[in-house]
Coordinates of C-alpha atoms in Angstrom, one line a residue:
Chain A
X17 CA 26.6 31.6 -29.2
X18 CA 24.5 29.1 -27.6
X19 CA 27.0 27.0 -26.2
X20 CA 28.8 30.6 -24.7
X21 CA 28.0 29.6 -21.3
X22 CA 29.6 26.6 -21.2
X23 CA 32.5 28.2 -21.9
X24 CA 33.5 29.4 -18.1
X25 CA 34.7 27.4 -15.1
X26 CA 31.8 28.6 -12.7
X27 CA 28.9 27.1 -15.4
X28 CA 30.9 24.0 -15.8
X29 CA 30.8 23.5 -12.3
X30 CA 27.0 25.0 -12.3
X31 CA 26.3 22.3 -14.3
X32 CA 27.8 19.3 -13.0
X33 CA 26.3 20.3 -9.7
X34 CA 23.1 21.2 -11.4
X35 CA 23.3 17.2 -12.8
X36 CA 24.0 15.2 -9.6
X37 CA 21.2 18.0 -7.6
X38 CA 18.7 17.3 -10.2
X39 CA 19.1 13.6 -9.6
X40 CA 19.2 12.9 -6.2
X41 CA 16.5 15.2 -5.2
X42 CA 13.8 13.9 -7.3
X43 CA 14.9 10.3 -6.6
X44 CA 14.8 10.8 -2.6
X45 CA 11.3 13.1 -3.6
X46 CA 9.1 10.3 -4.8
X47 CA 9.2 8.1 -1.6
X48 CA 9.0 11.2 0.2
X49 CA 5.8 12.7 -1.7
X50 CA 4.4 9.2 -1.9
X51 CA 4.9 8.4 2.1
X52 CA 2.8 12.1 2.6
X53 CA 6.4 13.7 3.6
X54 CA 6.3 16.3 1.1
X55 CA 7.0 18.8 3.8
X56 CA 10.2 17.1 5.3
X57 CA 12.2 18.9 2.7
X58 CA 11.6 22.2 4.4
X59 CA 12.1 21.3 7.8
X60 CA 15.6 19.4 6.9
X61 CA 16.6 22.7 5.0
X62 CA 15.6 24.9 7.3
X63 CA 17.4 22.5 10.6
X64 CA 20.8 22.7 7.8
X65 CA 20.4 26.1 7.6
X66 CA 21.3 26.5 11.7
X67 CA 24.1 24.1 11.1
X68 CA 25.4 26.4 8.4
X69 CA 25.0 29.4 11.2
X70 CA 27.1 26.4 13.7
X71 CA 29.4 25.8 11.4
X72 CA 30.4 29.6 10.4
X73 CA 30.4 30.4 14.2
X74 CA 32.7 27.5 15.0
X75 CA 34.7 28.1 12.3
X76 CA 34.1 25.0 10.7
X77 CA 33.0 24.0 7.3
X78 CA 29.7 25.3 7.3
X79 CA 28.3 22.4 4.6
X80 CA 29.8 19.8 7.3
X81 CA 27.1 21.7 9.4
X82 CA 24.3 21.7 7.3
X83 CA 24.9 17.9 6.8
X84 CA 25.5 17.0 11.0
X85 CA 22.2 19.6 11.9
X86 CA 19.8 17.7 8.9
X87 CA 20.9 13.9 9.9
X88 CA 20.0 15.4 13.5
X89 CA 16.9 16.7 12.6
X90 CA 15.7 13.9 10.1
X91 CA 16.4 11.4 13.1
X92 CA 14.4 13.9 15.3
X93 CA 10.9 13.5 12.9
X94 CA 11.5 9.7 12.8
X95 CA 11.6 9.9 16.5
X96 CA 8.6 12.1 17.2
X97 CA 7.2 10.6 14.3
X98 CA 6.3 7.8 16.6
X99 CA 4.9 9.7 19.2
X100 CA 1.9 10.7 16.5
X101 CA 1.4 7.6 14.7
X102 CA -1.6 8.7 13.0
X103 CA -0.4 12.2 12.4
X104 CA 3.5 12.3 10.9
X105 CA 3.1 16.2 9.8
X106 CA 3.6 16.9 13.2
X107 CA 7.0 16.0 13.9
X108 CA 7.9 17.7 10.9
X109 CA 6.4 20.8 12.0
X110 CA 7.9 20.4 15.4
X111 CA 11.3 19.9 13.9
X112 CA 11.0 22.5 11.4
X113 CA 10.2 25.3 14.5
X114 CA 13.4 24.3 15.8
X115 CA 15.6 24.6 13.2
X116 CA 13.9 27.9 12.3
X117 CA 14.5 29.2 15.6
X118 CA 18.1 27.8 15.9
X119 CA 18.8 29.4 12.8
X120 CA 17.5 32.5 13.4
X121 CA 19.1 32.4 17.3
X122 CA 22.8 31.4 15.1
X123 CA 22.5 33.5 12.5
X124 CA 22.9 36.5 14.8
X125 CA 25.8 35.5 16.4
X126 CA 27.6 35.0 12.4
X127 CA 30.1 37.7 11.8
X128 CA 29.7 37.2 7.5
X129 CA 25.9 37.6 6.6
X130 CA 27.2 37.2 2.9
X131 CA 28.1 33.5 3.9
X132 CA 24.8 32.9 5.8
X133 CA 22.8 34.4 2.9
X134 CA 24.2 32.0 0.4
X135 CA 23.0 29.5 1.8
X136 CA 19.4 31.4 2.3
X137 CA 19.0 31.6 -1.4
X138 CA 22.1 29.2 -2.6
X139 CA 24.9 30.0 -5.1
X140 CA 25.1 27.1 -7.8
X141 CA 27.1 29.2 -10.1
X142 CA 29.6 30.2 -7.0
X143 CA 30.7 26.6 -6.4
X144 CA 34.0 25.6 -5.6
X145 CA 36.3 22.9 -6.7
X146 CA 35.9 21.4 -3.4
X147 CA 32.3 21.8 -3.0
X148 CA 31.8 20.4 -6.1
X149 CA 34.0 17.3 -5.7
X150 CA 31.9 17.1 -2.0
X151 CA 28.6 17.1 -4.0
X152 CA 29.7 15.0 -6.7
X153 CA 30.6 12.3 -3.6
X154 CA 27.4 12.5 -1.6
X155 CA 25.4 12.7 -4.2
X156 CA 27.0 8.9 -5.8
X157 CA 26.7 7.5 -2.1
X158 CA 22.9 8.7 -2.5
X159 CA 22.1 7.2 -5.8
X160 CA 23.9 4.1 -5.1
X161 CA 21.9 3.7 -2.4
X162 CA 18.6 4.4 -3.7
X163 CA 19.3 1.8 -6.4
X164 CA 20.2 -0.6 -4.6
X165 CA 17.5 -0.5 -1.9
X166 CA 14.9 0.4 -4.6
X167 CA 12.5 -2.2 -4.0
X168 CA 12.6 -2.3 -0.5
X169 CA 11.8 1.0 -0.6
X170 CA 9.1 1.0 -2.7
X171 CA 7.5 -1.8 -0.4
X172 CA 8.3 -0.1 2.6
X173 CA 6.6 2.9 0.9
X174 CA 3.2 1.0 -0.2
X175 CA 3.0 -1.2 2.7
X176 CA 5.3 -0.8 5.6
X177 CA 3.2 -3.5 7.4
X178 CA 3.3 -6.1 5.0
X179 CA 6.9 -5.4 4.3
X180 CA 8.1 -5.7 7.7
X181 CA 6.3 -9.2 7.4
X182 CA 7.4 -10.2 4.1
X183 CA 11.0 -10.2 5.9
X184 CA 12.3 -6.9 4.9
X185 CA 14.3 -5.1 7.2
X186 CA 12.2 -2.1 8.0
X187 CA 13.9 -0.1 10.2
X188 CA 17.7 -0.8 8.9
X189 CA 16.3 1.0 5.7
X190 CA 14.3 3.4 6.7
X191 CA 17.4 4.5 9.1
X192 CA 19.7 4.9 5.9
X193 CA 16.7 6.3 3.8
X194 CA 16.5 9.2 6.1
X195 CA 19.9 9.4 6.4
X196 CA 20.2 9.7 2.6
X197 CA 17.1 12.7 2.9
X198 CA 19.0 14.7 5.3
X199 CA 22.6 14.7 3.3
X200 CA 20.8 14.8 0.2
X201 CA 19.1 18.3 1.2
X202 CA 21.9 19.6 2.9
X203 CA 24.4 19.6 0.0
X204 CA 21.6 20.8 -2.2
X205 CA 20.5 23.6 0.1
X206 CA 24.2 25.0 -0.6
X207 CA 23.9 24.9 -4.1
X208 CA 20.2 25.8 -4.6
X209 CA 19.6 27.6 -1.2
X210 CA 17.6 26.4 1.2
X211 CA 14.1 28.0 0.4
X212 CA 14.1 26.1 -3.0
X213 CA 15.8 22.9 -2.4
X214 CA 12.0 21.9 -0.9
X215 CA 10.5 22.6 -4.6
X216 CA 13.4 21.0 -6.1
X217 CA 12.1 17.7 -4.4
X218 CA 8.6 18.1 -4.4
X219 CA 7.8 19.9 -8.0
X220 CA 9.2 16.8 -10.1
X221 CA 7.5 14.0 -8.5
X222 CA 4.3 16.1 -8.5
X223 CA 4.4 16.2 -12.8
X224 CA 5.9 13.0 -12.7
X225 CA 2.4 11.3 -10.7
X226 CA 0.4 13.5 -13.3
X227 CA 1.6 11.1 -15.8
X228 CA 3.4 7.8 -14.7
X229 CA 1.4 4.7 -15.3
X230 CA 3.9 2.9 -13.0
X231 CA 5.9 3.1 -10.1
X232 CA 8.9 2.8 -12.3
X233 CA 7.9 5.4 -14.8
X234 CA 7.2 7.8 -11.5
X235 CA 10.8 7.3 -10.8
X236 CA 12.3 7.9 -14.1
X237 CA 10.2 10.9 -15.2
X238 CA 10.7 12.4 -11.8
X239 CA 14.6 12.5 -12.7
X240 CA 14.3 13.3 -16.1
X241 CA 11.9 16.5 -15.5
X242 CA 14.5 17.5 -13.1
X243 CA 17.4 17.3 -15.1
X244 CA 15.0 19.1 -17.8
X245 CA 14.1 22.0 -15.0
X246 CA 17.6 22.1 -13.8
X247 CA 19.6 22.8 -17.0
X248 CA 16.6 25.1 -18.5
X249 CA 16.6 26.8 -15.6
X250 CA 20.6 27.4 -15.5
X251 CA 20.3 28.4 -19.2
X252 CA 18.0 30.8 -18.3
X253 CA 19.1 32.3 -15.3
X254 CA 22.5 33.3 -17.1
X255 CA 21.2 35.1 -20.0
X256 CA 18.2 36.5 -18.4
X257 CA 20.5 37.2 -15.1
X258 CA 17.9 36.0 -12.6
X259 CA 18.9 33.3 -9.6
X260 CA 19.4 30.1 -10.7
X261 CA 17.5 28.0 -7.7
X262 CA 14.6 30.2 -8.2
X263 CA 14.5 30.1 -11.7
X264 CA 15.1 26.2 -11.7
X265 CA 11.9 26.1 -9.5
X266 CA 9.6 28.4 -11.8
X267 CA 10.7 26.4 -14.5
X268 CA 9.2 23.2 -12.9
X269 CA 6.1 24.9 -11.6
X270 CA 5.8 25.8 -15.7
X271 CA 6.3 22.1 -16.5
X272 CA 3.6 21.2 -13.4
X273 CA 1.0 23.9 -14.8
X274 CA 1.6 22.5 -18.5
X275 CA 0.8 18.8 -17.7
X276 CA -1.8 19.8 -15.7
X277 CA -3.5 22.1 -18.2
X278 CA -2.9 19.0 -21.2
X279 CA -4.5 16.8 -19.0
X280 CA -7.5 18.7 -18.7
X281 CA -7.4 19.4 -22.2
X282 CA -7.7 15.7 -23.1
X283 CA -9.8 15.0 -20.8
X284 CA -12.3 17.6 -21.8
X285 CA -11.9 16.6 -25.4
X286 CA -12.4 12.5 -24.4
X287 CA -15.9 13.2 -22.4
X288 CA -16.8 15.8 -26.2
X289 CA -15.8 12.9 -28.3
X290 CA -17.8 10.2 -25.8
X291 CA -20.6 13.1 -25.8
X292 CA -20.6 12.8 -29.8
X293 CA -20.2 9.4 -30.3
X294 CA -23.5 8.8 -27.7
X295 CA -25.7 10.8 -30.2
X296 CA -24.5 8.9 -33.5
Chain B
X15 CA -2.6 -34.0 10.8
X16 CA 0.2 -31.8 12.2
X17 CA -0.7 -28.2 14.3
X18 CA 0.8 -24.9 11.8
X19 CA -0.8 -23.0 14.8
X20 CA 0.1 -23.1 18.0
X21 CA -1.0 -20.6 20.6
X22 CA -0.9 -21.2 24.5
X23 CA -1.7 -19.3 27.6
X24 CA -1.5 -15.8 25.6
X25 CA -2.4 -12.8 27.4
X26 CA -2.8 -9.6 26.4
X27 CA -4.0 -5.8 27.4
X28 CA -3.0 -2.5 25.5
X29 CA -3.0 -0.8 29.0
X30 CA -3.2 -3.0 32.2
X31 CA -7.4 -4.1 31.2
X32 CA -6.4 -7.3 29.2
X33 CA -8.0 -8.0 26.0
X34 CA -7.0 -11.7 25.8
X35 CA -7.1 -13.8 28.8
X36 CA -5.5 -17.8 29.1
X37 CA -6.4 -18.4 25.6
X38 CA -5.1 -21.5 24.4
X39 CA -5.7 -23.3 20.8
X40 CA -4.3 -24.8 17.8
X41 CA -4.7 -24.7 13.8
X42 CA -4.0 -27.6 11.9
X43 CA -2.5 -27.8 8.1
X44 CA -5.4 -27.3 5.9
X45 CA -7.8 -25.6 8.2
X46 CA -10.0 -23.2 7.7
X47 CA -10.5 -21.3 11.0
X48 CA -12.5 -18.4 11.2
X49 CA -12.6 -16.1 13.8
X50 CA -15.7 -14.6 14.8
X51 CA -16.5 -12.1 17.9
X52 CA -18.3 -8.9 18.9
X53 CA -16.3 -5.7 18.6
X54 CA -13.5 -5.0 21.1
X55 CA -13.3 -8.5 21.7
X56 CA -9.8 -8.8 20.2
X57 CA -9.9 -10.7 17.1
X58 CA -7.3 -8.5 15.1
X59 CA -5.5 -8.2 17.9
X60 CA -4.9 -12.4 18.0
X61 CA -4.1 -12.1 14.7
X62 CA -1.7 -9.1 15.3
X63 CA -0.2 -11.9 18.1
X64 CA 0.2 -14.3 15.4
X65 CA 1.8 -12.4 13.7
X66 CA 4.5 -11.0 15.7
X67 CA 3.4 -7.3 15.5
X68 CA 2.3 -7.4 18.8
X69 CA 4.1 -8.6 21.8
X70 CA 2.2 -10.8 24.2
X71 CA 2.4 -9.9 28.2
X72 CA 2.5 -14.0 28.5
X73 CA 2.1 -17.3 27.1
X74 CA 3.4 -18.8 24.0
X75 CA 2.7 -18.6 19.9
X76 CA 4.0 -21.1 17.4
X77 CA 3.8 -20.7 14.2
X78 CA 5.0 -23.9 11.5
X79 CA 7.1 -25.1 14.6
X80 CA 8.9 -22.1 15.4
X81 CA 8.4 -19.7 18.4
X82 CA 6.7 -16.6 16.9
X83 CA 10.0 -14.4 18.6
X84 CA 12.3 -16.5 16.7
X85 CA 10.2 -17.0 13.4
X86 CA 12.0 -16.5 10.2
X87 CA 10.0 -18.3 7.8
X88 CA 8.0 -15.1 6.6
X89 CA 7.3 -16.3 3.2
X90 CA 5.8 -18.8 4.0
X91 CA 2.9 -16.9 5.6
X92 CA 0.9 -14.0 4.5
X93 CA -1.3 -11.1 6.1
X94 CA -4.0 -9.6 4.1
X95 CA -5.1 -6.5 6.7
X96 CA -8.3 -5.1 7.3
X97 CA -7.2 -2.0 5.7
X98 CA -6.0 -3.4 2.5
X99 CA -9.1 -2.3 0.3
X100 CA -8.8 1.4 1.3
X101 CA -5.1 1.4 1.2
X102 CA -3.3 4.3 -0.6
X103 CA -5.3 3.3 -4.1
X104 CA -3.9 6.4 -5.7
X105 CA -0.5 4.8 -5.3
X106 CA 1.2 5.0 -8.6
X107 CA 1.9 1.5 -8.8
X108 CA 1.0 -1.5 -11.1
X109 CA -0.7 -4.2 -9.9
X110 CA 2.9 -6.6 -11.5
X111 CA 5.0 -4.6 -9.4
X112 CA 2.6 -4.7 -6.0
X113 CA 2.2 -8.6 -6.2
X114 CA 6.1 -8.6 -6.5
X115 CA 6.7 -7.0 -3.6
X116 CA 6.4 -10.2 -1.7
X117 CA 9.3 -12.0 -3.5
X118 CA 11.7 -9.3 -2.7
X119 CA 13.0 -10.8 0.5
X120 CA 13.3 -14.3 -1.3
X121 CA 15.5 -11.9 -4.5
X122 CA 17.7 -10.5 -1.4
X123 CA 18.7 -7.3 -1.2
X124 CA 20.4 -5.6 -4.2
X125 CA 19.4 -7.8 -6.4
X126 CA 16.5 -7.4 -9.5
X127 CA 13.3 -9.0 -10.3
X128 CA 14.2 -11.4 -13.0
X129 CA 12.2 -13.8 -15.8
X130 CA 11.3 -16.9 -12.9
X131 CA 9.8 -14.0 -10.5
X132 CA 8.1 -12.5 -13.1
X133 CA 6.5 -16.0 -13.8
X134 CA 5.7 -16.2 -10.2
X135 CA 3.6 -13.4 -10.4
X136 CA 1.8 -14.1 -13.6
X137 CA 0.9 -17.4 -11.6
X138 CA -0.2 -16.0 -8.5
X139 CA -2.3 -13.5 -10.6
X140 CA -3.9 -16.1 -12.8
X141 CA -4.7 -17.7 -9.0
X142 CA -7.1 -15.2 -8.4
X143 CA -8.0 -14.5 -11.9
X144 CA -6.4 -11.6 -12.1
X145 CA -3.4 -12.0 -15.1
X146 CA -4.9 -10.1 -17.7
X147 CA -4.4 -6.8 -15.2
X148 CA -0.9 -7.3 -14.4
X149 CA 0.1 -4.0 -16.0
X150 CA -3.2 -1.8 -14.7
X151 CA -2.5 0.8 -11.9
X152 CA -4.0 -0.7 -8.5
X153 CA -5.7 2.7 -8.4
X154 CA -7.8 2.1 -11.8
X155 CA -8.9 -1.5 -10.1
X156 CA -12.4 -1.6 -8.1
X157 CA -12.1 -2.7 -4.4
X158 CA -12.8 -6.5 -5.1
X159 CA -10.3 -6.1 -7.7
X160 CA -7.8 -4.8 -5.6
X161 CA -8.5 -6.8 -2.6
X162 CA -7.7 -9.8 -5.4
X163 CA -4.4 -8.7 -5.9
X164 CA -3.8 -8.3 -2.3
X165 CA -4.2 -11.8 -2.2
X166 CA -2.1 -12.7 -5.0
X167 CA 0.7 -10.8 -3.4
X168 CA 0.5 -13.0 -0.8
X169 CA -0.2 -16.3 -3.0
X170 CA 3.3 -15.2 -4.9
X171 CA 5.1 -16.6 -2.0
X172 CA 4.1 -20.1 -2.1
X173 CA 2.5 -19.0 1.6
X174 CA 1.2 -22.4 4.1
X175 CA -0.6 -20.0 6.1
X176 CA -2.8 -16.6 4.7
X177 CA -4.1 -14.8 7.6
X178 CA -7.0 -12.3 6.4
X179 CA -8.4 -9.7 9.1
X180 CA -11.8 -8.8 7.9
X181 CA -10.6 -8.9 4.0
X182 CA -14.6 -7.9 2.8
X183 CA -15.0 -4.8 4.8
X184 CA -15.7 -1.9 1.8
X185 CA -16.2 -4.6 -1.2
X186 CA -19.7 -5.2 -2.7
X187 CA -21.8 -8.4 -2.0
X188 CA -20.9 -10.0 -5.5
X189 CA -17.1 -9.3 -5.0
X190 CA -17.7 -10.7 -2.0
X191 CA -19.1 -13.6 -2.6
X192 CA -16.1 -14.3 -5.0
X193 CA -13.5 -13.2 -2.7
X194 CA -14.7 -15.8 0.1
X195 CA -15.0 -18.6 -2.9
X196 CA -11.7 -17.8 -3.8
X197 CA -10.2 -18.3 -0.1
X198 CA -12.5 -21.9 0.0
X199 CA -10.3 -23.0 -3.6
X200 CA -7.2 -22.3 -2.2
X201 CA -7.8 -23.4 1.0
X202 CA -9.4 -27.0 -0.5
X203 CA -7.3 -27.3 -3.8
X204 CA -3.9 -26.0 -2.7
X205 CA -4.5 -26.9 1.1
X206 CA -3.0 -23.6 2.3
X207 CA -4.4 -23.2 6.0
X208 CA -6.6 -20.0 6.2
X209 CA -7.2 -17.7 9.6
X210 CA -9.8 -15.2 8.8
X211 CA -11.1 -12.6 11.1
X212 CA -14.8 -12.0 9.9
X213 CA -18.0 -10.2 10.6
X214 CA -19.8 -12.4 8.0
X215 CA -21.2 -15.2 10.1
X216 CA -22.7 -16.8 7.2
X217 CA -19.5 -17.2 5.5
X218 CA -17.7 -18.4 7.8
X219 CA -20.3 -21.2 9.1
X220 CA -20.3 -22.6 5.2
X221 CA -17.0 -22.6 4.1
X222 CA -14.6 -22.6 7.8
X223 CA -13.9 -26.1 9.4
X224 CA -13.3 -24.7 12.3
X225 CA -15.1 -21.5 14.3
X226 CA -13.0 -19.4 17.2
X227 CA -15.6 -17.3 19.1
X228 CA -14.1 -14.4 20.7
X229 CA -15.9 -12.6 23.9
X230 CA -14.9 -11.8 27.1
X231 CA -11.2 -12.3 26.6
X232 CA -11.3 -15.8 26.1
X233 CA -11.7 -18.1 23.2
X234 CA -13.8 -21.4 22.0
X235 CA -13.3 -23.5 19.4
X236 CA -16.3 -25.2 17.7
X237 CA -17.6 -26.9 14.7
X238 CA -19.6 -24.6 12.6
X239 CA -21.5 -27.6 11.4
X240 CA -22.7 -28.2 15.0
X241 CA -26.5 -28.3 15.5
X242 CA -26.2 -25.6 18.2
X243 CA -24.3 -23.2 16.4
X244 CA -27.2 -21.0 16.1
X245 CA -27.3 -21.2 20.5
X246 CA -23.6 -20.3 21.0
X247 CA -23.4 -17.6 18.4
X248 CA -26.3 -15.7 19.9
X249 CA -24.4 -16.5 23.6
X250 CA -21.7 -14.7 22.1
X251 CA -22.4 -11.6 20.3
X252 CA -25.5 -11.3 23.6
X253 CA -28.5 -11.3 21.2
X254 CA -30.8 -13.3 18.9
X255 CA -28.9 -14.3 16.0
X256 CA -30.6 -15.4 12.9
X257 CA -28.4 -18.0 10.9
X258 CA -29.5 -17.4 7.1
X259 CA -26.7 -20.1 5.9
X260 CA -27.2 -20.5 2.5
X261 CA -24.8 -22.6 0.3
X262 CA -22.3 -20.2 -1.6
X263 CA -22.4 -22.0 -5.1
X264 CA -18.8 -20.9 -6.0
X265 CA -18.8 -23.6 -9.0
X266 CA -21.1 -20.3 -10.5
X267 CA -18.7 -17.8 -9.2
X268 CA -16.9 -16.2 -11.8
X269 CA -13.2 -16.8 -11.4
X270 CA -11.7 -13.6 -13.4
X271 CA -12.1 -10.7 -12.5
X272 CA -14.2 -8.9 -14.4
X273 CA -16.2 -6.0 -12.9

């Protein structure tokens, strides 16, 4: 009974996606949260959604949009990034205006608004053989790369200064690294639509940080909570019939809200015990 | 003794004003050169020179023999920047995997920390008496503490020159006291040439050989043992200075870091 859902195609494929989605977004979220980017999710999703709109007007694969419009867009913030040294949510709100107001420009001229709407709020469980085999593909090229460039990163992310110094090459990775952001939202804003895919990022890493006690541990629990919000939230969403990517995301505000409350708990308990062990 | 350091004819302005006129000087192995100056007067930005993050409009920087455009040798210097204290201490990082950071160009890219770095690390920690912390969050660490493994991150390296821009700035007087102690022992023990932009004229006259006084875009050299140091200090910061030198007795210092 419980194992009824993976009984059809369309979970199977839910699922797989769901796995390589739940990895790569937390993985790419933690230098993002950590470099104060926690926003460049939206804007990238938002600047794929007008390459989905491009891609349906031109007739072309509309995720082949979503991933040309994000790389575009990502190398946009890096660019105006350095206009505003001292102020880097600018260039993602600059970046994210435009791809709002590309997208909405686009979306009018798209003859299928069912296409254009599955992208809006993403159809995991409507995911074809190709899509799937795409996703599987950018989504190995991602983690590949985020192993093998993961201490550089994390250098680059503490100190970019001293990492540029140290002999690192600075710019080469942080060229691929955004690179790696923009594909890695794009495929996921098909599968978990492109209001979510943000969350799907963000939500992880921000439970992770609650209880890491390295930078290591950040990384791991980040991908293990979202491989834990991803599949409960597929679970859910079939036998309660709600959407998947917004159930995936309530499910890891849930697990956010949980820490945080246990936390507190603890620590309320730890100052009572201190409290009771300074009267003795 | 052979010149680690050499800079000459640098000039530089952010916008057409220069900063840093015709200086000329040079470090030698095992100095101690401290760089004093009012503000404005450019002393991060030599060291940014120095350093290659900043681009001179002319003149010439040498650093262990190599033009500074041409340098590759980055492990064997290290930065510890004025900002280091206040820098992202809610990082969730530990303070092994921070002082590691340094080795990764020397471990390539793609390739893992292994047993002999992790040794490294433990050594450079137990440098500034910081080994029993090596698995603490940097966050959890006060800002002596973490200035400390700022400085074993360099250390890790095997560095000949440590350049420090203003390394006390947010630290209390104790941790202080044992950071500038902890610069004199490597500097005389392990003969690693130290350039350390400062406010602390006291420090600086008692433990640097050598004193660069920064004002009006230009540069001098002097002893800080000199009878008139008191006379060219005050010429250069434009008012009465009172020289309080008093002998830092680091022998009392503690060496750990225990706060």
């Amino acid at each position: 009974m419980m194992l009824e859902i993976f009984q059809y195609g369309f979970m199977q494929r839910a699922f797989i996606t769901g796995l390589f989605i739940a990895l790569i977004t937390p993985a790419i979220g933690v230098i993002v949260v950590l470099r104060g980017l926690s926003m460049i999710g939206d804007s990238l999703s938002h600047s794929s959604l007008a390459g989905v709109a491009a891609g349906l007007i031109a007739g072309i694969n509309p995720v082949a949009g979503a991933v040309t419009f994000s790389v575009l867009a990502a190398l946009g913030i890096e660019r105006v990034r350095k206009s505003f040294p001292q102020y880097s949510e600018i260039a993602i709100a600059v970046i994210m205006s435009t791809g709002i107001g590309l997208a909405g420009v686009l979306s009018g001229y798209v003859k299928s608004s069912v296409d254009f709407n599955s992208f809006l709020f993403g159809s995991i469980v409507a995911i074809s053989n190709f899509e799937l085999i795409f996703v599987i593909i950018l989504s190995i090229i991602v983690i590949l790369f985020m192993i093998l460039l993961y201490k550089e990163l994390f250098y680059i992310t503490f100190d970019e200064e001293s990492a540029r110094l140290s002999g690192i090459p600075v710019n080469t990775i942080n060229f691929i690294f955004t690179i790696m952001i923009a594909v890695s939202i794009s495929v996921s804003s098909r599968t978990v639509g492109t209001l979510v895919v943000s969350s799907m990022m963000v939500l992880p890493v921000a439970s992770a940080l609650q209880i890491a006690k390295s930078y290591r541990q950040t990384y791991v629990y980040s991908m293990i909570l979202g491989l834990v919000s991803t599949f409960s939230g597929l679970y859910i969403s079939y036998y309660a019939e709600t959407a998947p990517g917004g159930t995936i995301v309530l499910v890891n505000v849930l697990i956010l809200v949980i820490i945080l409350i246990y936390k507190n708990v603890i620590k309320v308990l730890m100052v009572k015990n201190a409290a009771g062990c300074g009267e003795k | 003794m052979a010149n680690v350091i050499e800079v000459k004819n640098l000039r530089f302005g952010y916008s057409e004003k220069l900063t840093i006129k015709d200086v000329s000087f040079s470090v030698e192995k095992g100095d101690y050169l401290g760089i004093i100056g009012p503000n404005g007067s450019g002393k991060s930005t030599l060291i940014k020179l120095m350093l290659g993050i900043l681009h001179p409009q002319a003149g010439e920087i040498r650093i262990l023999g190599e033009n500074i455009n041409q340098f590759r040798k980055w492990d064997k210097i290290g930065y510890v920047s004025q900002k280091a204290n206040a820098y992202k201490t809610a990082f969730p990082a530990t303070v092994e995997e921070i002082v590691g950071a340094n080795l990764f160009s020397r471990i390539g890219l793609f390739k893992r920390i292994g047993k002999k770095h992790r040794e490294m690390i433990y050594n450079a920690l137990e440098l500034v008496g910081m080994q029993d912390y090596g698995k603490s969050m940097i966050g959890n660490l006060s800002g002596g503490q973490q200035q400390r493994v700022f400085i074993a991150r360099v250390l890790v390296s095997e560095p000949e020159i440590i350049f420090l821009d203003e390394p006390a700035v947010g630290i209390d007087v104790k941790s202080e006291e044992e950071l500038y102690c902890l610069l004199a022992r490597l500097n005389r023990d392990l003969g690693i040439t130290i350039v350390m932009v400062t406010h602390d004229i006291s420090a600086v006259t008692v433990h640097a050989n050598k004193l660069a006084c920064m004002g009006d875009k230009s540069l001098t050299i002097h002893n800080p043992r000199e009878e008139d140091a008191k006379k060219y200090i005050s010429e250069l910061y434009g008012y009465e200075v009172n020289l309080h030198i008093h002998e830092h007795n680091c022998e009392n210092v503690q060496k750990g870091g225990g706060e």
